[in-house]
Short mmCIF file of C-alpha atoms and ligand atoms in Angstrom, two decimals:
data_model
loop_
_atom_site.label_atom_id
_atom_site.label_comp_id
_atom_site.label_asym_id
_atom_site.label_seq_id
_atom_site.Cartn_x
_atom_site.Cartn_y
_atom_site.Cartn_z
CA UNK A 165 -0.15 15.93 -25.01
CA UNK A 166 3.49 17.45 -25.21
CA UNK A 167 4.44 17.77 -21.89
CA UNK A 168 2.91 15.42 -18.82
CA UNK A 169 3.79 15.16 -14.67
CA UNK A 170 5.12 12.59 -12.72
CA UNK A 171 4.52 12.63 -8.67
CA UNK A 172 4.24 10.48 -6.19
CA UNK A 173 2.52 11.30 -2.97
CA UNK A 174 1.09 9.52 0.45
CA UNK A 175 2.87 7.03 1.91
CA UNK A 176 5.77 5.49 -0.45
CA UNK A 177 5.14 2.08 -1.91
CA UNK A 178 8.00 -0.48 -3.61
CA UNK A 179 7.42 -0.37 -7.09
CA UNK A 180 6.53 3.64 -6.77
CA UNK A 181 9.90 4.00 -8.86
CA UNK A 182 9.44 1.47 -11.77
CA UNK A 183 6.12 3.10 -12.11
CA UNK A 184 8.13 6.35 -13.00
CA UNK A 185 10.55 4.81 -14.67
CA UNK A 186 7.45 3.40 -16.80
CA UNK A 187 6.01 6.67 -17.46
CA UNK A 188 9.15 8.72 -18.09
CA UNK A 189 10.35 5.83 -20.56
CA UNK A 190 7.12 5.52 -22.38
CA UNK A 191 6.31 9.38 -22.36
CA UNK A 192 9.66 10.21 -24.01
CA UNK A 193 9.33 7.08 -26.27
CA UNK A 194 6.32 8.97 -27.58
CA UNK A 195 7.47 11.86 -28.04
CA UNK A 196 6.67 14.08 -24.79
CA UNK A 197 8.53 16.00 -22.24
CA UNK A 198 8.01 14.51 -18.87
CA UNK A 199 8.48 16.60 -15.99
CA UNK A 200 8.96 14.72 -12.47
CA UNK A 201 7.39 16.84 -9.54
CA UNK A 202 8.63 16.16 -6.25
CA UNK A 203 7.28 15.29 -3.15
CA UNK A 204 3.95 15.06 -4.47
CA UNK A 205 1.62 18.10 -4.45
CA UNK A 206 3.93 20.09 -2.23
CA UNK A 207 6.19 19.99 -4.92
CA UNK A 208 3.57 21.01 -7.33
CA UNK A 209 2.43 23.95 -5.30
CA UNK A 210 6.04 25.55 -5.11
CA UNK A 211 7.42 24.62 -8.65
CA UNK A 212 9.67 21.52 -7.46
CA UNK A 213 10.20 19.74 -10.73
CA UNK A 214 12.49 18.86 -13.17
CA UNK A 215 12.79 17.85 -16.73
CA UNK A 216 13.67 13.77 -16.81
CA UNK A 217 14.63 11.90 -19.66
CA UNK A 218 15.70 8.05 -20.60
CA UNK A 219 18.75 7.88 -18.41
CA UNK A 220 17.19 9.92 -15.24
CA UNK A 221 15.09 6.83 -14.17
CA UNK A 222 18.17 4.16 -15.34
CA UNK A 223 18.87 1.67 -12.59
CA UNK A 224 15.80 2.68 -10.42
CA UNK A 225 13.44 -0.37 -11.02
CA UNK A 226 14.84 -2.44 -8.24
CA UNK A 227 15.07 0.58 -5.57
CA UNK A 228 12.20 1.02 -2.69
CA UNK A 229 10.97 4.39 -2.04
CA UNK A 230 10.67 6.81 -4.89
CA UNK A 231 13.31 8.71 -6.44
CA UNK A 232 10.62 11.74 -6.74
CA UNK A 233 10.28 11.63 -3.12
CA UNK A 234 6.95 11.84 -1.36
CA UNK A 235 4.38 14.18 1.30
CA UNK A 236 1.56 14.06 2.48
CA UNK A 237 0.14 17.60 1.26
CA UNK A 238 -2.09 19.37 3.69
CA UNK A 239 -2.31 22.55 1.89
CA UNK A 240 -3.71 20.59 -1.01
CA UNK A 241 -6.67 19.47 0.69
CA UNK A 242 -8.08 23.14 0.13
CA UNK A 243 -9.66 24.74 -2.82
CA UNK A 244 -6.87 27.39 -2.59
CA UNK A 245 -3.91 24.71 -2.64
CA UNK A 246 -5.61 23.03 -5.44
CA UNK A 247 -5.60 26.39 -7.24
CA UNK A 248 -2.14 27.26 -6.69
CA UNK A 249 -1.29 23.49 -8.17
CA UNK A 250 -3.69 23.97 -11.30
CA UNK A 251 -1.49 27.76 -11.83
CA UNK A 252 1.52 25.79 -11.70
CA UNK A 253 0.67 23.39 -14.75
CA UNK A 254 -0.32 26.18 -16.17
CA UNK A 255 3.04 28.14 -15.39
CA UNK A 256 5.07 25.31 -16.48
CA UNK A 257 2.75 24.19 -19.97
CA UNK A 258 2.31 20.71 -17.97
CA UNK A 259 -0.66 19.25 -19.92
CA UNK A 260 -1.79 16.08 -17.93
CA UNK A 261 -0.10 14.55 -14.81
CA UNK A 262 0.40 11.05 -13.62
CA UNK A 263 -0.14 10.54 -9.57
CA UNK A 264 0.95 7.57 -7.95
CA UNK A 265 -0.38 7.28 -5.00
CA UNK A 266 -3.46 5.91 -2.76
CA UNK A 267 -6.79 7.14 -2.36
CA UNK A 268 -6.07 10.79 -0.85
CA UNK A 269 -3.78 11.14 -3.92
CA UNK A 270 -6.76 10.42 -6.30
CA UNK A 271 -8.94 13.01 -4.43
CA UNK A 272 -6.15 15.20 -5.36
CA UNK A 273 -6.08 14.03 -9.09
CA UNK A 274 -9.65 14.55 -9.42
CA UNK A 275 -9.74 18.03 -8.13
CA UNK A 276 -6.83 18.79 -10.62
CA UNK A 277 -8.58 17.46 -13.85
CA UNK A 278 -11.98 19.13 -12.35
CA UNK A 279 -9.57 22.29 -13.09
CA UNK A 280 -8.76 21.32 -16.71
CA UNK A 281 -5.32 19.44 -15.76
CA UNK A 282 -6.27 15.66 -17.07
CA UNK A 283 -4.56 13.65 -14.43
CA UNK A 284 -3.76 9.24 -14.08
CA UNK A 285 -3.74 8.05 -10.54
CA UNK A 286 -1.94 4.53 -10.55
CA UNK A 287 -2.44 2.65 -7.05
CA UNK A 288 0.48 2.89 -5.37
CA UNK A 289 0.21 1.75 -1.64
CA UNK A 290 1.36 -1.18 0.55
CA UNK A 291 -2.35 -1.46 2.51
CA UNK A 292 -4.05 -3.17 -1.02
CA UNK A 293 -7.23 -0.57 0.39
CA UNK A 294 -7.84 0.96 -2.85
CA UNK A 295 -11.74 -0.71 -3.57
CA UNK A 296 -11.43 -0.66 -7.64
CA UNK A 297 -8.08 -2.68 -7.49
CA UNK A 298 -7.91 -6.19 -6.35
CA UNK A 299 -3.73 -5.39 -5.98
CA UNK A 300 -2.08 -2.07 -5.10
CA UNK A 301 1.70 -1.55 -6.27
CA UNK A 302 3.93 -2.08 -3.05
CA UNK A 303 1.41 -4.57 -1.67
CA UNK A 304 3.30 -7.98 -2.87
CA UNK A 305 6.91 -6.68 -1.55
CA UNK A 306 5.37 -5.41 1.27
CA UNK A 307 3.16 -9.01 2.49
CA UNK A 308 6.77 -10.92 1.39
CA UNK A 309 8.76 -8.09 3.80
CA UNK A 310 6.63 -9.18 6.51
CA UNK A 311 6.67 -13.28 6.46
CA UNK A 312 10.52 -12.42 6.03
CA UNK A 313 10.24 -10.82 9.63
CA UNK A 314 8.06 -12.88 10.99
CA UNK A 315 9.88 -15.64 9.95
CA UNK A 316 13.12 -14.62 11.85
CA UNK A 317 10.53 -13.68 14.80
CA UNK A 318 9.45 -17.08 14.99
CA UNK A 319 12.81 -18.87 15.46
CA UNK A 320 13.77 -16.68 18.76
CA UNK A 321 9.85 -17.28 19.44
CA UNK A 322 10.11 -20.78 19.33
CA UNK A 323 13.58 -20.86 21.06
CA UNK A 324 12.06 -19.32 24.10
CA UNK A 325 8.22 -21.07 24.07
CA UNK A 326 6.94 -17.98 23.72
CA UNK A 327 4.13 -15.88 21.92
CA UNK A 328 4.92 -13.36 20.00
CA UNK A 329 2.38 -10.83 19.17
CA UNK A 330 3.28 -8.75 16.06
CA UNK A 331 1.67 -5.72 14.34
CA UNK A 332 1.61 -5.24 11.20
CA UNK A 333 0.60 -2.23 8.61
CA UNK A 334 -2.52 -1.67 7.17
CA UNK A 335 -3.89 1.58 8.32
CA UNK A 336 -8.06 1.24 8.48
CA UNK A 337 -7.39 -2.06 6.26
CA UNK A 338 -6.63 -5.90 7.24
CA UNK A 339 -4.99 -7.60 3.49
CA UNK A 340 -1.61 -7.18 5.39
CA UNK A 341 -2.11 -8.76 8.73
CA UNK A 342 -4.71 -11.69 6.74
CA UNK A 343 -2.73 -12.86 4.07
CA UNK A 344 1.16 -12.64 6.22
CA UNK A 345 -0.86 -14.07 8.74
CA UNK A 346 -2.27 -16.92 6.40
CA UNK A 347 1.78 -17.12 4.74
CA UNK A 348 3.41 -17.37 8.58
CA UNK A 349 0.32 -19.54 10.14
CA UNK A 350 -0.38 -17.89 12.85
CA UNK A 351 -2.47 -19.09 15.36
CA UNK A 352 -4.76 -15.71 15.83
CA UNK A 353 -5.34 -13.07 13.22
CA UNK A 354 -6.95 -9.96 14.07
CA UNK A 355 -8.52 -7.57 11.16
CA UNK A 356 -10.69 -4.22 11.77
CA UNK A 357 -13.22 -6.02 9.02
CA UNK A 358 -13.94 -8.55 11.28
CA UNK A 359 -15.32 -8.84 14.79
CA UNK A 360 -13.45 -10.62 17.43
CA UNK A 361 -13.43 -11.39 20.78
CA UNK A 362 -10.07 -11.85 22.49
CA UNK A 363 -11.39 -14.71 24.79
CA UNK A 364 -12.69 -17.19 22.14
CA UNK A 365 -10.70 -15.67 18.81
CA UNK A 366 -7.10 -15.66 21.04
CA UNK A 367 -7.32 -17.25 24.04
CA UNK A 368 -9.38 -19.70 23.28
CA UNK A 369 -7.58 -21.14 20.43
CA UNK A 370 -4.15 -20.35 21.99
CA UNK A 371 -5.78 -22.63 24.68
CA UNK A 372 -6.71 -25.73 22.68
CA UNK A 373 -3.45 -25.79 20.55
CA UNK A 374 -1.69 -25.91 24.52
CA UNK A 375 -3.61 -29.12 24.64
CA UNK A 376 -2.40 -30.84 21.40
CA UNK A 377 1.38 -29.70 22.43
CA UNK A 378 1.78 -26.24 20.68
CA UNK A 379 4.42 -24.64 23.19
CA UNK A 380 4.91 -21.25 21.01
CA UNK A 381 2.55 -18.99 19.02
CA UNK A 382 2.40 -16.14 16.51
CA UNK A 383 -0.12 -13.84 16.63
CA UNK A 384 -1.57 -11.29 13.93
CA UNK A 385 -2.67 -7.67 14.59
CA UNK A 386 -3.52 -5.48 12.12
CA UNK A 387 -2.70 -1.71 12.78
CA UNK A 388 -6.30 -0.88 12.81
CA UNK A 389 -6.94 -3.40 15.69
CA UNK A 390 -4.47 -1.57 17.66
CA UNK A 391 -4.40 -3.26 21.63
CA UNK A 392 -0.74 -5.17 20.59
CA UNK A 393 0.60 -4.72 23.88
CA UNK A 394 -2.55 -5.11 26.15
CA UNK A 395 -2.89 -8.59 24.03
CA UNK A 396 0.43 -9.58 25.23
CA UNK A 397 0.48 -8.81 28.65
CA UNK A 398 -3.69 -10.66 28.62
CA UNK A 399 -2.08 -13.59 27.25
CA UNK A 400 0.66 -14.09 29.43
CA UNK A 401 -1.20 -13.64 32.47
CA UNK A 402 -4.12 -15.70 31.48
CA UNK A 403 -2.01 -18.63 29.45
CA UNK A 404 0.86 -18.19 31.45
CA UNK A 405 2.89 -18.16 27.68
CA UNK A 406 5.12 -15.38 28.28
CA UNK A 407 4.71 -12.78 25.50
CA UNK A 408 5.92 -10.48 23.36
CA UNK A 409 4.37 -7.30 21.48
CA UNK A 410 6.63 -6.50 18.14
CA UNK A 411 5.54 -3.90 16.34
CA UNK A 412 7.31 -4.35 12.77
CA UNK A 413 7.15 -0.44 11.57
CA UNK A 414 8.36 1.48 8.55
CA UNK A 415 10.68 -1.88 7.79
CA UNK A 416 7.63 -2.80 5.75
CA UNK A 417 7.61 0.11 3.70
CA UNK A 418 11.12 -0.08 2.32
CA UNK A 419 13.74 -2.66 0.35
CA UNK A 420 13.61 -3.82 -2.89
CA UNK A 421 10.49 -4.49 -4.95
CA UNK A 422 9.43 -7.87 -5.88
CA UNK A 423 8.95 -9.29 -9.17
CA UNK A 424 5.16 -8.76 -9.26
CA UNK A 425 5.03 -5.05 -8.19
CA UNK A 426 7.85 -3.84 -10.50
CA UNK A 427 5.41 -5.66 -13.40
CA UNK A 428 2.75 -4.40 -12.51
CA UNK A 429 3.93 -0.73 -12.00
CA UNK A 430 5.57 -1.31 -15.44
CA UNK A 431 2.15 -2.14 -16.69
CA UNK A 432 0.14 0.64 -15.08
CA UNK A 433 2.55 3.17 -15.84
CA UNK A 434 2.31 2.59 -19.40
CA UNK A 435 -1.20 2.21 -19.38
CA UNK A 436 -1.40 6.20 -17.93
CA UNK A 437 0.66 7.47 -20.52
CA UNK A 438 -1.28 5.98 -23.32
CA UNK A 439 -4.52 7.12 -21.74
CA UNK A 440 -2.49 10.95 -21.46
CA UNK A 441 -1.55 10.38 -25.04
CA UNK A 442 -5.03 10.56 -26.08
CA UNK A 443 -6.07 13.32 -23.99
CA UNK A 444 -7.36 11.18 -21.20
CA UNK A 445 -7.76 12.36 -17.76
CA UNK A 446 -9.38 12.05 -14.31
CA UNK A 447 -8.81 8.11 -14.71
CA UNK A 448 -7.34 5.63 -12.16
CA UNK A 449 -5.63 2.51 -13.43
CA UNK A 450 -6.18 -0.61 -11.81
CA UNK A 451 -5.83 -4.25 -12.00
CA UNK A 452 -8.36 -6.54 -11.59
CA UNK A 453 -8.35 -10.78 -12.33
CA UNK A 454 -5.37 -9.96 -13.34
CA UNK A 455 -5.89 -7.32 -16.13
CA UNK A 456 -5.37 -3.97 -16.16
CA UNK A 457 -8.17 -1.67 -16.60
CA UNK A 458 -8.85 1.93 -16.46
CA UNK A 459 -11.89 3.50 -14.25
CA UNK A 460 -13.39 7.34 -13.95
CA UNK A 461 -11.57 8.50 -10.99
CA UNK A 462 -15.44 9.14 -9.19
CA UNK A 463 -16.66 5.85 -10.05
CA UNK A 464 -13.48 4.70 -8.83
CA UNK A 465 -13.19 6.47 -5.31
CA UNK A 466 -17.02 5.62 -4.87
CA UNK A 467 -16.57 1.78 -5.17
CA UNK A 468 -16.19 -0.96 -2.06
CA UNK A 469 -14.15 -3.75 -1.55
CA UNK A 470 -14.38 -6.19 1.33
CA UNK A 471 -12.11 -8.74 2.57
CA UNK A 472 -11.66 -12.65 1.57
CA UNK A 473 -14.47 -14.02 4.87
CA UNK A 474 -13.69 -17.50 3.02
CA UNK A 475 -9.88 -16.76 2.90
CA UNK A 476 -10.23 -15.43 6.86
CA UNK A 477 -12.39 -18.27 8.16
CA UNK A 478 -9.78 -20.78 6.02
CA UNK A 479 -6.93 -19.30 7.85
CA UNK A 480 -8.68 -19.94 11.15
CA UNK A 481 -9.57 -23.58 10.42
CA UNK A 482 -5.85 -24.70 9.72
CA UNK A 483 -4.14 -22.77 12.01
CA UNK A 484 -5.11 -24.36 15.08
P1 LIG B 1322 -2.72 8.29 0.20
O1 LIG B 1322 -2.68 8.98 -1.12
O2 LIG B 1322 -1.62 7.30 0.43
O3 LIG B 1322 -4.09 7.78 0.56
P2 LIG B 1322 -3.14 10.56 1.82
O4 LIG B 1322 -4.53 10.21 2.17
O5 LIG B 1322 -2.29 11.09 2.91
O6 LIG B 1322 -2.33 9.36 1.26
O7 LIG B 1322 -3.18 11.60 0.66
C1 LIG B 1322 -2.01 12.01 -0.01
C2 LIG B 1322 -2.16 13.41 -0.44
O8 LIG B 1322 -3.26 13.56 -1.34
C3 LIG B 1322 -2.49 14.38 0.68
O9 LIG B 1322 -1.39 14.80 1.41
C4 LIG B 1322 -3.06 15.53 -0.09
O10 LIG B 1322 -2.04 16.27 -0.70
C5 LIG B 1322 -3.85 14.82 -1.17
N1 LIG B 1322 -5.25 14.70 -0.75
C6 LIG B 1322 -5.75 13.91 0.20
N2 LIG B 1322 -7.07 14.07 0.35
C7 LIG B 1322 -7.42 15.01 -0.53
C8 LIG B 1322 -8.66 15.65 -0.87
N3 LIG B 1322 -9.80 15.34 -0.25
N4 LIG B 1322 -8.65 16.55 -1.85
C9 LIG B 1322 -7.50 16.88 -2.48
N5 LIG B 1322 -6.31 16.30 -2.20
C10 LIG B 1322 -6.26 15.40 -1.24
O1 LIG B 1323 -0.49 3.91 3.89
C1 LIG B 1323 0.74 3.31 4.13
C2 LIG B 1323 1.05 3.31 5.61
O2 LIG B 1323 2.34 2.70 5.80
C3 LIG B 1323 0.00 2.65 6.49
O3 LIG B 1323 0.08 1.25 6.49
C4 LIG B 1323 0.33 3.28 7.83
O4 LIG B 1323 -0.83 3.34 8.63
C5 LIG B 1323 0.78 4.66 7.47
O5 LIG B 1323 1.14 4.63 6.09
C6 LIG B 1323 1.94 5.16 8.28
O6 LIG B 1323 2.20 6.46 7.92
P1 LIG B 1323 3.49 7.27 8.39
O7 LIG B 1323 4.61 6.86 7.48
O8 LIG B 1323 3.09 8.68 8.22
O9 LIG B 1323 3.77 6.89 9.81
#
């Protein structure tokens, strides 16, 4: 190929941008044009793209968000949007195109190379819910954003012998709200995976830590449990703790990407442009025991994952 795409689209990720630095560096490096296309498929739809080169993605590896800028496309969820963004490559010689985004964004990648534009998707998501990756890019800065907050939580929590009932992101998925909960010890953790019941997962436990001297507790929701306020007020009135819902927000999305995720997007965004290279499309990258691999993007969007029970049930046992 001669000339590839760059978006991102869904929810930004940290790491999004040393993923396109990745690609833009290695795609000139071998010889293409790479065009970035901004907020995502929108930007594909109306022509919103511009020619990049070394020095446009210079001193973006260490910035949150994405340079590209992201959307959540609703337009391209229809045949006709998906035409209109197939006419574009078309209009604009784009051969291939490299998505970064979650699952939604894949859907999107698929229909494209269905249409005869080969297309990358590279996992780009804090929520860790894509089921052929055991690590999405965002997901590390994202889980170390979190204990960060919690952390600061805990010493106003602990001032005031309180419980502090914090919700974290996640969407449908619980990796967020497990493994922060796991990192700040909290005394409950509550997935969408996983049954509970508020009595003997919460109260319960809150109740026997009272009785070896515990005088202040953090609590886990994940955003797909939902109820963060309801559980405060329950526990206050039936532990007489008094309680506080804090729902962390968009903070988790943003600041500067760790170590990990800015490797790994390095790694993945190379990987797309030498898949591109040869003329290889309707692929996801993805990591997996710590290699990165390549899967058909149906295969890939058909595949399951479930969450850790050993790593849950762990959690439970020594945070009591
Ligand atoms: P994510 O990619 O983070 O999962 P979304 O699910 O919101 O986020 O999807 C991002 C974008 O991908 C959507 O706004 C839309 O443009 C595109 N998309 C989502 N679902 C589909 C689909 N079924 N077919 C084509 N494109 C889709
Ligand atoms: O997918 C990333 C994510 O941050 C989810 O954790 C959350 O449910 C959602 O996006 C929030 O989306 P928005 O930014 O549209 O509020």
């Amino acid at each position: 190929m001669k000339k590839i795409g760059v978006l991102t689209s869904g929810g930004d990720a940290p790491g999004m941008n040393a993923a396109v630095r990745a690609v833009v560096r290695a795609g000139c490096e071998k010889g293409m044009e790479v065009i970035g296309i901004k907020r995502g498929y929108q930007g594909l739809i109306n022509g919103d793209m511009e020619l990049m080169d070394l020095r446009s993605v210079s001193d973006i590896i260490n910035r949150g968000g994405t340079i590209l800028y992201s959307a959540r496309c609703l337009e391209f969820k229809e045949q006709a949007g998906i035409q209109k963004g197939i006419d574009s490559c078309r209009e604009h010689e784009i051969e291939g195109i490299v998505v970064i985004g979650g699952d939604g964004s894949f859907r999107g990648a698929r229909d494209l190379s269905l249409g005869g534009i080969p297309c990358v998707g590279i996992p780009g998501t804090i929520d860790n819910d894509i089921a052929c990756c055991d690590y999405t890019i965002g997901y590390d800065t994202c889980l170390n954003t979190i204990m960060e907050m919690v952390d600061r939580v805990r010493d106003t929590t602990e001032s005031h012998d309180r419980c502090s009932v914090i919700e974290v992101m996640g969407r449908r998925a619980g990796y967020l709200a497990l493994n922060a909960g796991i990192a700040v010890g909290a005394t409950a953790i509550l997935l969408p995976e996983f049954d509970y019941d508020i009595e003997k997962d919460v109260i319960e436990r809150m109740r026997r830590t009272q009785k070896t001297g515990k005088r202040h507790f953090i609590v886990i929701v994940a955003e797909g449990v939902g109820g963060t306020e309801e559980l405060a007020r329950k526990i206050e009135k039936e532990l007489g703790v008094e309680s506080r819902a804090v729902i962390l927000g968009h903070v988790q999305r943003g600041g500067t990407p760790t170590c990990r995720d800015r490797v790994v997007a390095s790694q993945m965004g190379y990987r797309a442009v030498q898949l591109l290279e040869k003329g290889i499309g309707n692929r996801v990258v993805a990591m997996q025991h710590e290699q990165i691999l390549d899967f058909d993007i149906y295969e890939a969007l058909s595949m399951t994952k479930s969450i850790d029970k050993e790593l849950y049930d762990m959690a439970l046992e020594i945070s009591i």
